[in-house]
Short mmCIF file of C-alpha atoms in Angstrom, two decimals:
data_model
loop_
_atom_site.label_atom_id
_atom_site.label_comp_id
_atom_site.label_asym_id
_atom_site.label_seq_id
_atom_site.Cartn_x
_atom_site.Cartn_y
_atom_site.Cartn_z
CA MET A 1 -7.70 6.80 -10.42
CA GLY A 2 -8.02 10.05 -12.33
CA MET A 3 -5.11 12.24 -13.34
CA SER A 4 -4.77 14.03 -10.00
CA THR A 5 -4.63 10.68 -8.19
CA ILE A 6 -1.94 9.45 -10.58
CA THR A 7 0.18 12.58 -10.15
CA ALA A 8 -0.17 12.62 -6.37
CA SER A 9 0.59 8.88 -6.17
CA ARG A 10 3.72 9.32 -8.27
CA ILE A 11 4.95 11.99 -5.85
CA TYR A 12 3.91 9.89 -2.83
CA LYS A 13 5.75 6.85 -4.18
CA GLY A 14 8.90 8.90 -4.69
CA GLN A 15 8.75 10.54 -1.29
CA LYS A 16 8.34 7.15 0.39
CA ALA A 17 11.59 6.18 -1.36
CA GLY A 18 13.38 9.27 -0.05
CA LEU A 19 13.17 11.32 -3.28
CA MET A 20 11.65 14.75 -3.77
CA GLY A 21 8.76 12.91 -5.36
CA GLU A 22 8.06 14.88 -8.50
CA ASP A 23 10.98 13.09 -10.20
CA ALA A 24 9.62 9.60 -9.42
CA GLU A 25 7.91 7.29 -11.91
CA LEU A 26 4.99 4.93 -11.75
CA THR A 27 5.40 1.72 -13.72
CA PHE A 28 2.78 2.66 -16.28
CA ASP A 29 4.31 6.11 -16.82
CA GLU A 30 6.69 4.29 -19.15
CA PHE A 31 3.96 2.69 -21.28
CA PRO A 32 4.44 3.95 -24.85
CA HIS A 33 0.79 4.66 -25.72
CA MET A 34 -1.88 6.72 -23.99
CA SER A 35 -5.38 8.02 -24.65
CA LEU A 36 -8.24 9.68 -22.79
CA SER A 37 -11.52 7.94 -22.01
CA LYS A 38 -14.87 9.75 -21.74
CA THR A 39 -16.71 8.27 -18.76
CA TYR A 40 -20.24 9.69 -18.90
CA ALA A 41 -23.25 7.36 -18.58
CA LEU A 42 -26.32 7.29 -20.83
CA ASP A 43 -28.25 9.19 -18.16
CA LYS A 44 -25.56 10.91 -16.02
CA GLN A 45 -22.74 13.37 -16.65
CA THR A 46 -20.80 11.74 -13.81
CA SER A 47 -20.88 7.96 -13.66
CA ASP A 48 -20.81 5.25 -11.05
CA SER A 49 -18.65 2.12 -11.21
CA ALA A 50 -21.38 -0.09 -12.67
CA ASN A 51 -22.24 1.66 -15.92
CA THR A 52 -18.54 2.40 -16.46
CA ALA A 53 -17.66 -1.28 -15.97
CA THR A 54 -20.30 -2.12 -18.55
CA ALA A 55 -18.68 0.35 -20.96
CA PHE A 56 -15.04 -0.69 -20.62
CA LEU A 57 -15.76 -4.43 -20.33
CA CYS A 58 -18.79 -4.91 -22.62
CA GLY A 59 -18.25 -2.07 -25.09
CA VAL A 60 -21.66 -0.42 -24.70
CA LYS A 61 -22.70 2.65 -22.71
CA ALA A 62 -25.33 1.97 -20.04
CA ASN A 63 -27.45 3.68 -17.39
CA TYR A 64 -26.17 4.60 -13.96
CA GLY A 65 -26.09 1.64 -11.54
CA THR A 66 -26.72 -1.07 -14.12
CA LEU A 67 -24.35 -3.91 -15.02
CA GLY A 68 -23.88 -5.91 -18.19
CA VAL A 69 -27.09 -4.66 -19.81
CA ASN A 70 -27.90 -2.08 -22.46
CA GLY A 71 -29.70 1.24 -22.11
CA LYS A 72 -33.16 -0.34 -22.16
CA VAL A 73 -32.61 -1.49 -18.59
CA LEU A 74 -33.40 1.13 -15.95
CA TYR A 75 -31.67 1.36 -12.60
CA GLU A 76 -33.23 -0.91 -9.95
CA ASN A 77 -36.08 -1.80 -12.31
CA CYS A 78 -36.20 -5.59 -12.25
CA ASN A 79 -38.90 -5.86 -14.92
CA SER A 80 -36.85 -3.91 -17.44
CA SER A 81 -34.00 -6.45 -17.18
CA LYS A 82 -35.98 -9.69 -17.60
CA ASP A 83 -35.62 -9.69 -21.37
CA ASN A 84 -32.27 -11.33 -22.01
CA SER A 85 -31.98 -9.47 -25.32
CA THR A 86 -30.76 -6.59 -23.12
CA TYR A 87 -27.83 -8.70 -21.89
CA LEU A 88 -24.33 -7.83 -23.10
CA GLN A 89 -21.33 -10.06 -23.52
CA SER A 90 -18.10 -8.92 -21.87
CA ILE A 91 -14.57 -9.26 -23.16
CA LEU A 92 -14.13 -12.06 -20.62
CA GLU A 93 -16.87 -14.06 -22.35
CA TRP A 94 -15.33 -13.33 -25.75
CA ALA A 95 -12.05 -14.72 -24.38
CA GLN A 96 -13.76 -17.85 -23.06
CA GLU A 97 -15.37 -18.47 -26.45
CA ASP A 98 -11.88 -18.43 -27.93
CA ARG A 99 -10.74 -21.08 -25.40
CA LYS A 100 -8.62 -18.64 -23.40
CA SER A 101 -8.36 -18.92 -19.63
CA THR A 102 -10.04 -16.13 -17.69
CA GLY A 103 -9.88 -14.65 -14.22
CA PHE A 104 -10.09 -11.55 -12.09
CA VAL A 105 -8.44 -10.12 -8.99
CA THR A 106 -9.96 -7.35 -6.88
CA SER A 107 -9.29 -5.64 -3.57
CA THR A 108 -13.07 -5.24 -3.16
CA ARG A 109 -15.78 -7.87 -2.92
CA VAL A 110 -15.84 -10.21 -5.92
CA THR A 111 -19.48 -9.18 -6.39
CA HIS A 112 -18.62 -5.47 -6.45
CA ALA A 113 -19.44 -3.34 -9.49
CA THR A 114 -16.20 -3.58 -11.49
CA PRO A 115 -15.63 -7.36 -11.38
CA ALA A 116 -19.38 -7.97 -11.71
CA GLY A 117 -19.25 -6.15 -15.04
CA LEU A 118 -17.43 -9.21 -16.37
CA TYR A 119 -20.17 -11.73 -15.68
CA ALA A 120 -23.42 -10.22 -14.34
CA HIS A 121 -26.53 -8.84 -16.03
CA THR A 122 -28.57 -6.82 -13.57
CA ALA A 123 -30.57 -3.64 -13.12
CA SER A 124 -28.75 -2.90 -9.87
CA ARG A 125 -25.15 -3.28 -8.78
CA TYR A 126 -26.46 -3.58 -5.21
CA TRP A 127 -28.27 -6.90 -5.74
CA GLU A 128 -25.13 -8.74 -4.69
CA PHE A 129 -26.67 -11.50 -2.55
CA GLU A 130 -30.42 -11.41 -3.12
CA SER A 131 -32.73 -10.33 -5.90
CA PRO A 132 -35.50 -7.77 -5.33
CA ASP A 133 -38.41 -9.31 -3.46
CA GLY A 134 -37.02 -12.77 -4.17
CA ASP A 135 -37.68 -12.44 -7.91
CA HIS A 136 -35.86 -15.38 -9.49
CA GLU A 137 -36.02 -13.78 -12.93
CA CYS A 138 -33.58 -11.16 -11.65
CA PRO A 139 -30.88 -13.37 -10.08
CA ASP A 140 -28.42 -11.85 -7.64
CA ILE A 141 -24.82 -11.17 -8.64
CA ALA A 142 -23.19 -13.88 -6.48
CA LEU A 143 -25.54 -16.49 -7.94
CA GLN A 144 -24.66 -15.37 -11.47
CA LEU A 145 -20.96 -15.73 -10.68
CA ILE A 146 -21.32 -19.31 -9.47
CA LYS A 147 -24.13 -20.75 -11.62
CA TYR A 148 -24.41 -18.77 -14.86
CA ILE A 149 -22.24 -18.40 -17.96
CA PRO A 150 -19.69 -16.77 -18.14
CA GLY A 151 -19.21 -16.53 -14.35
CA LYS A 152 -19.20 -20.26 -13.75
CA ASN A 153 -16.43 -20.72 -16.33
CA ILE A 154 -14.01 -18.23 -14.75
CA GLN A 155 -10.93 -20.15 -13.62
CA VAL A 156 -9.41 -17.70 -11.12
CA ILE A 157 -11.48 -15.55 -8.76
CA LEU A 158 -9.61 -13.67 -6.02
CA GLY A 159 -10.92 -10.95 -3.71
CA GLY A 160 -13.19 -10.37 -0.73
CA GLY A 161 -16.91 -10.79 -0.17
CA ARG A 162 -17.59 -14.18 1.45
CA GLU A 163 -20.74 -12.64 2.96
CA ALA A 164 -22.69 -13.08 -0.29
CA PHE A 165 -22.00 -16.81 -0.63
CA PHE A 166 -23.50 -18.46 2.45
CA PRO A 167 -26.78 -18.29 4.43
CA ASN A 168 -27.72 -15.68 6.97
CA ASN A 169 -28.20 -18.34 9.63
CA GLU A 170 -24.55 -19.45 9.41
CA LEU A 171 -21.36 -17.83 10.74
CA ASP A 172 -18.32 -16.87 8.72
CA VAL A 173 -15.34 -19.17 9.19
CA GLU A 174 -13.04 -16.33 10.30
CA THR A 175 -15.02 -13.27 11.42
CA LYS A 176 -17.96 -15.22 12.93
CA GLU A 177 -20.34 -12.77 11.25
CA LYS A 178 -23.51 -14.08 9.64
CA GLY A 179 -23.85 -14.63 5.93
CA LYS A 180 -26.15 -12.47 3.82
CA ARG A 181 -28.06 -14.99 1.72
CA THR A 182 -31.76 -15.43 2.51
CA ASP A 183 -32.22 -18.39 0.14
CA ARG A 184 -30.15 -20.69 2.42
CA ARG A 185 -27.80 -21.62 -0.43
CA TYR A 186 -24.13 -22.48 0.11
CA LEU A 187 -22.74 -21.16 -3.14
CA ILE A 188 -19.16 -22.07 -2.27
CA ASP A 189 -20.14 -25.73 -1.92
CA GLU A 190 -22.03 -25.51 -5.21
CA TRP A 191 -18.94 -24.06 -6.92
CA LEU A 192 -16.71 -26.81 -5.53
CA SER A 193 -19.13 -29.53 -6.56
CA ASP A 194 -19.42 -28.17 -10.08
CA LYS A 195 -15.67 -27.73 -10.61
CA LYS A 196 -14.75 -31.15 -9.20
CA ARG A 197 -16.89 -32.69 -11.93
CA ILE A 198 -14.56 -31.00 -14.43
CA SER A 199 -11.14 -31.24 -12.77
CA THR A 200 -9.38 -32.72 -9.77
CA ARG A 201 -7.18 -29.60 -9.58
CA VAL A 202 -9.60 -27.31 -7.74
CA ARG A 203 -8.85 -25.07 -4.73
CA TYR A 204 -10.95 -22.84 -2.49
CA VAL A 205 -9.02 -20.60 -0.07
CA THR A 206 -9.97 -18.07 2.59
CA ASN A 207 -6.67 -16.54 3.69
CA MET A 208 -3.07 -15.87 2.73
CA THR A 209 -1.71 -19.04 4.29
CA TYR A 210 -3.94 -21.18 2.08
CA LEU A 211 -3.33 -18.96 -0.97
CA ARG A 212 0.43 -19.37 -0.62
CA SER A 213 -0.02 -23.13 -0.55
CA VAL A 214 -1.69 -23.12 -3.98
CA ARG A 215 0.66 -24.57 -6.60
CA PRO A 216 -0.17 -22.93 -9.96
CA GLU A 217 1.13 -25.87 -11.98
CA GLU A 218 -1.30 -28.14 -10.11
CA THR A 219 -4.34 -25.83 -10.15
CA ASP A 220 -6.97 -25.36 -12.85
CA TYR A 221 -9.65 -23.57 -10.81
CA LEU A 222 -9.06 -21.23 -7.86
CA LEU A 223 -11.71 -19.44 -5.82
CA GLY A 224 -10.24 -17.21 -3.15
CA LEU A 225 -12.75 -15.36 -0.96
CA LEU A 226 -10.11 -13.85 1.27
CA GLU A 227 -12.24 -11.56 3.42
CA TYR A 228 -15.82 -11.42 4.70
CA ASP A 229 -16.34 -7.99 3.10
CA ASN A 230 -13.82 -5.91 1.11
CA MET A 231 -10.12 -6.63 1.45
CA PRO A 232 -8.44 -4.34 4.02
CA TYR A 233 -6.79 -1.11 2.95
CA GLU A 234 -3.09 -1.58 2.30
CA LEU A 235 -2.27 0.72 5.24
CA ASP A 236 -4.47 -1.41 7.51
CA ARG A 237 -3.40 -4.80 6.16
CA PRO A 238 -1.73 -6.90 8.88
CA LYS A 239 1.56 -7.67 7.12
CA GLU A 240 2.45 -10.68 9.25
CA GLU A 241 -0.99 -12.24 9.04
CA LYS A 242 -3.58 -13.65 6.66
CA LYS A 243 -4.47 -10.91 4.17
CA PRO A 244 -2.68 -10.88 0.81
CA ALA A 245 -1.77 -7.70 -1.05
CA ILE A 246 -3.13 -7.07 -4.53
CA TRP A 247 0.21 -7.91 -6.14
CA GLU A 248 0.32 -11.26 -4.34
CA MET A 249 -3.11 -12.17 -5.71
CA THR A 250 -2.05 -10.96 -9.17
CA ASP A 251 1.06 -13.14 -9.06
CA LYS A 252 -0.93 -16.27 -8.27
CA ALA A 253 -3.58 -15.51 -10.91
CA ILE A 254 -1.13 -14.97 -13.76
CA ARG A 255 0.89 -18.08 -12.94
CA ILE A 256 -2.27 -20.21 -13.09
CA LEU A 257 -3.80 -18.64 -16.20
CA LYS A 258 -0.65 -18.41 -18.33
CA LYS A 259 -0.45 -22.21 -18.55
CA ASN A 260 -3.07 -22.10 -21.32
CA PRO A 261 -1.32 -22.10 -24.74
CA ASN A 262 -4.31 -20.18 -26.15
CA GLY A 263 -3.61 -17.28 -23.80
CA PHE A 264 -5.65 -15.65 -21.06
CA PHE A 265 -7.67 -12.62 -20.00
CA LEU A 266 -7.20 -11.20 -16.50
CA LEU A 267 -8.81 -8.16 -14.87
CA VAL A 268 -6.98 -6.70 -11.87
CA GLU A 269 -8.88 -4.04 -9.91
CA GLY A 270 -7.43 -1.81 -7.20
CA GLY A 271 -10.93 -0.97 -6.08
CA ARG A 272 -10.12 0.48 -2.70
CA ILE A 273 -8.53 3.54 -4.29
CA ASP A 274 -12.13 4.56 -4.91
CA HIS A 275 -13.27 3.72 -1.37
CA ALA A 276 -10.52 5.77 0.23
CA HIS A 277 -11.48 8.78 -1.89
CA HIS A 278 -15.12 8.39 -0.86
CA ASP A 279 -13.90 8.47 2.75
CA GLY A 280 -11.91 11.63 2.02
CA ILE A 281 -8.66 9.95 3.13
CA ALA A 282 -6.14 10.80 0.43
CA LYS A 283 -3.24 8.92 2.04
CA LYS A 284 -5.07 5.61 1.78
CA ALA A 285 -6.03 6.33 -1.84
CA LEU A 286 -2.39 7.03 -2.73
CA GLU A 287 -1.16 3.96 -0.88
CA GLU A 288 -3.69 1.82 -2.75
CA THR A 289 -2.54 3.30 -6.06
CA VAL A 290 1.10 2.52 -5.27
CA ALA A 291 0.07 -1.06 -4.40
CA MET A 292 -1.74 -1.28 -7.75
CA ASP A 293 1.39 0.01 -9.45
CA LYS A 294 3.36 -2.81 -7.87
CA ALA A 295 0.85 -5.31 -9.26
CA ILE A 296 1.33 -3.81 -12.73
CA GLU A 297 5.11 -4.06 -12.37
CA LEU A 298 4.75 -7.71 -11.40
CA ALA A 299 2.43 -8.41 -14.34
CA LEU A 300 5.03 -6.98 -16.70
CA SER A 301 7.69 -9.26 -15.23
CA LEU A 302 5.50 -12.38 -15.63
CA THR A 303 4.43 -11.71 -19.21
CA ASP A 304 5.98 -10.70 -22.52
CA THR A 305 4.92 -7.49 -24.27
CA GLU A 306 5.50 -9.29 -27.57
CA ASP A 307 2.32 -11.30 -26.98
CA THR A 308 0.54 -9.67 -24.03
CA LEU A 309 -1.41 -6.40 -24.15
CA ILE A 310 -1.61 -4.61 -20.78
CA VAL A 311 -4.08 -1.75 -20.44
CA VAL A 312 -4.19 0.45 -17.31
CA THR A 313 -7.14 2.77 -16.80
CA ALA A 314 -9.83 3.91 -14.38
CA ASP A 315 -13.60 3.68 -14.48
CA HIS A 316 -13.93 7.31 -13.35
CA SER A 317 -12.15 10.07 -11.49
CA HIS A 318 -12.66 11.66 -8.06
CA THR A 319 -12.87 15.24 -6.86
CA MET A 320 -9.40 15.36 -5.26
CA THR A 321 -7.15 18.19 -6.47
CA ILE A 322 -3.52 19.24 -5.97
CA SER A 323 -3.54 22.96 -5.29
CA GLY A 324 -1.62 25.95 -3.97
CA TYR A 325 2.01 26.72 -4.71
CA PRO A 326 4.01 24.37 -2.47
CA GLU A 327 7.77 24.21 -2.92
CA LEU A 328 9.23 21.38 -4.95
CA GLY A 329 9.56 18.36 -2.67
CA ASN A 330 6.85 19.54 -0.28
CA ASN A 331 5.16 16.51 1.33
CA ILE A 332 2.22 15.70 -0.92
CA LEU A 333 0.17 14.97 2.22
CA GLY A 334 1.31 18.18 3.89
CA THR A 335 0.13 21.77 3.89
CA VAL A 336 1.01 25.03 2.18
CA VAL A 337 0.62 28.63 3.39
CA SER A 338 -0.77 31.28 1.06
CA ASP A 339 1.70 34.20 0.82
CA GLU A 340 -1.07 36.68 0.09
CA ASN A 341 -3.58 35.72 2.76
CA ASN A 342 -1.41 33.85 5.27
CA VAL A 343 -3.86 30.94 5.20
CA GLU A 344 -2.63 27.38 5.72
CA TYR A 345 -4.39 24.53 3.91
CA THR A 346 -3.76 20.99 2.71
CA VAL A 347 -2.07 20.47 -0.66
CA LEU A 348 -4.65 17.78 -1.43
CA SER A 349 -8.30 18.62 -0.98
CA TYR A 350 -11.72 17.48 -2.19
CA ALA A 351 -14.58 19.36 -3.81
CA ASN A 352 -16.97 17.61 -1.42
CA GLY A 353 -17.08 14.94 1.25
CA PRO A 354 -16.66 14.28 4.98
CA GLY A 355 -13.49 16.38 5.14
CA TYR A 356 -15.61 19.53 5.33
CA ASN A 357 -15.74 18.91 9.09
CA THR A 358 -11.93 18.72 9.35
CA SER A 359 -10.42 21.51 11.46
CA ARG A 360 -9.09 24.38 9.36
CA ASP A 361 -6.76 25.85 11.95
CA ASN A 362 -4.93 22.98 13.61
CA PHE A 363 -2.21 21.44 11.46
CA GLY A 364 0.31 20.81 14.22
CA ASN A 365 2.17 17.58 14.95
CA ASN A 366 2.05 16.53 11.28
CA ILE A 367 -1.62 15.67 11.73
CA THR A 368 -2.21 15.66 7.95
CA LEU A 369 0.19 12.70 7.58
CA GLY A 370 -1.98 10.38 9.69
CA ASN A 371 -3.49 7.24 8.21
CA GLU A 372 -7.04 8.37 9.01
CA TYR A 373 -6.73 12.08 8.25
CA LYS A 374 -9.55 13.42 6.08
CA GLN A 375 -8.40 16.14 3.68
CA LEU A 376 -10.32 19.39 3.59
CA ALA A 377 -13.49 19.46 1.48
CA THR A 378 -15.37 22.45 0.06
CA PHE A 379 -18.81 21.32 1.23
CA TYR A 380 -20.14 18.46 3.33
CA LEU A 381 -21.33 15.08 2.07
CA ASP A 382 -21.27 11.80 3.99
CA SER A 383 -19.33 10.30 1.08
CA GLU A 384 -17.22 12.18 -1.46
CA THR A 385 -18.50 11.84 -5.02
CA HIS A 386 -16.97 10.73 -8.27
CA ALA A 387 -15.82 13.33 -10.80
CA GLY A 388 -16.82 13.49 -14.44
CA GLU A 389 -13.65 14.39 -16.35
CA ASP A 390 -11.91 12.09 -18.81
CA VAL A 391 -9.51 9.52 -17.37
CA PRO A 392 -6.23 8.36 -18.92
CA VAL A 393 -5.65 4.98 -20.55
CA PHE A 394 -2.10 3.59 -20.68
CA ALA A 395 -1.20 0.67 -22.95
CA ILE A 396 1.76 -1.53 -23.81
CA GLY A 397 2.00 -4.63 -25.97
CA PRO A 398 0.41 -5.78 -29.25
CA MET A 399 -1.84 -3.14 -30.83
CA ALA A 400 -1.22 -0.73 -27.94
CA HIS A 401 -1.10 2.05 -30.55
CA LEU A 402 -4.90 1.78 -30.85
CA PHE A 403 -5.04 3.77 -27.62
CA GLN A 404 -4.50 7.38 -28.64
CA GLY A 405 -6.54 10.55 -28.77
CA VAL A 406 -9.90 10.92 -27.00
CA HIS A 407 -12.52 8.18 -27.22
CA ASP A 408 -15.59 6.89 -25.45
CA GLN A 409 -15.02 4.41 -22.66
CA SER A 410 -16.90 1.81 -24.67
CA TYR A 411 -14.06 1.82 -27.22
CA ILE A 412 -11.68 0.07 -24.80
CA PRO A 413 -12.87 -3.59 -25.01
CA HIS A 414 -13.26 -3.35 -28.79
CA ALA A 415 -9.64 -2.24 -29.14
CA MET A 416 -8.50 -5.03 -26.83
CA SER A 417 -10.59 -7.65 -28.61
CA PHE A 418 -9.22 -6.49 -31.96
CA ALA A 419 -5.69 -6.93 -30.61
CA ALA A 420 -6.55 -10.45 -29.42
CA CYS A 421 -8.69 -11.43 -32.46
CA ILE A 422 -11.65 -12.36 -30.26
CA GLY A 423 -15.29 -11.37 -29.92
CA PRO A 424 -17.13 -9.25 -32.50
CA ASN A 425 -13.82 -8.12 -34.00
CA LYS A 426 -12.44 -11.60 -34.60
CA GLU A 427 -13.16 -11.94 -38.31
CA LEU A 428 -12.24 -8.34 -39.04
CA CYS A 429 -8.95 -8.78 -37.20
CA ASN A 430 -8.16 -11.92 -39.17
CA ASP A 431 -9.02 -10.15 -42.43
CA ALA A 432 -6.78 -7.25 -41.47
CA VAL A 433 -3.89 -9.58 -40.75
CA LYS A 434 -4.33 -11.23 -44.17
CA LEU A 435 -4.46 -7.82 -45.83
CA ALA A 436 -1.33 -6.70 -43.99
CA SER A 437 0.61 -9.78 -45.09
CA HIS A 438 0.31 -8.70 -48.77
CA THR A 439 1.78 -5.23 -48.42
CA ILE A 440 5.28 -3.82 -48.14
CA LEU A 441 4.24 -1.65 -45.18
CA PRO A 442 2.15 -4.08 -43.11
CA PHE A 443 1.42 -1.84 -40.16
CA LEU A 444 -0.24 0.95 -42.13
CA PRO A 445 -3.27 -0.92 -43.57
CA LEU A 446 -3.62 -2.92 -40.35
CA TYR A 447 -3.66 0.23 -38.25
CA PHE A 448 -6.10 2.24 -40.32
CA TYR A 449 -8.40 -0.71 -41.02
CA GLY A 450 -8.66 -1.54 -37.34
CA LEU A 451 -9.11 2.01 -36.15
CA SER A 452 -11.83 2.78 -38.68
CA PHE A 453 -13.84 -0.26 -37.61
CA LEU A 454 -13.49 0.53 -33.93
CA LYS A 455 -14.83 4.03 -34.38
CA GLU A 456 -17.90 2.60 -36.10
CA MET A 457 -18.42 0.10 -33.29
CA VAL A 458 -18.58 2.70 -30.53
#
């Protein structure tokens, strides 16, 4: 969700509502504070979703493909990750230590890179359901979610990815596909058994019908594995059937977590924006972004910006651009014709990806508006790549002013933890509050004290 995706999604949202589009607004456009986040990895100019998740959730830059570990751990090198001194705590674990409720919602698998950055420590984001060569000293991501701290203490887990939680000799309850685990473990049963020792208010759900039946006031723990693999794209989601939208999962999560008087931490990931870009299908990426925007709007309505900090950002950008000189109000998914060369091309295009094979001379019958249309790409790759430019960070709520200027991605969780007085910034935050209470202008010392510390941390 880089800047070009945000701009195009704003126009797309407006045009869906019958406006020209450029005059529309996304919910987070109105957030009062904004900064830019530098997304590079320790070993790559352009990052993947694992090392970036480590940065914006754990506050430390990491190597490409690694999760929840520092730079000593090398990608797909199990031996380098066996020393638990390389393990990093995430902001979710800091929140748990402060007795806050925690949860996450994702439109991908719950073991995918971004959510796994909350709870996993691994040399490879791809070890979702088995460790390399069965090495038990490098446990798989699903196992860490169910059996290890902080994963086992997460109260709300909603997304796809049932495949990683049951054996490969058993069939999925809905798709009838086989599980992926080779260790024959039923991790869902293990989760239920563990949670029922703690509370009688435990629910496991597999579809929208069951999710809708969950009563937040009667639920302490909720595991929703709502799809065998990733959740369906919003454009492909059967509206009358069993697949919830991201805002519906967000609604349920907030209503459960907000019961805790100590507060809560919730990560909401619109992860299929990324997948659609990799496929070169801009329409699906924009539709996913608009769905994410609706989840943000709902989160604002269920919380109070007097006590809740909401931060909206991306782990990285993509190579999609908005180009040419189309007239104001031109369909963002449409085409434009060059006046000088009389060449027609799509307004949205990619620097690389499968769209290279898209026809360059047949734009009839509004073909570019189709749900599966792949925008033009400059050169061919099976999957479009990420892009390396800075991504925006939007913030509203307590201490939102800490998000300004240009900073490393690893700054983000430190700023959030300072706002919440949790984690490594807890004592400093408390000291700053005491200092502020003895001055006529309380926000000035609090602001500069906090900002100075955060720069040192990153």
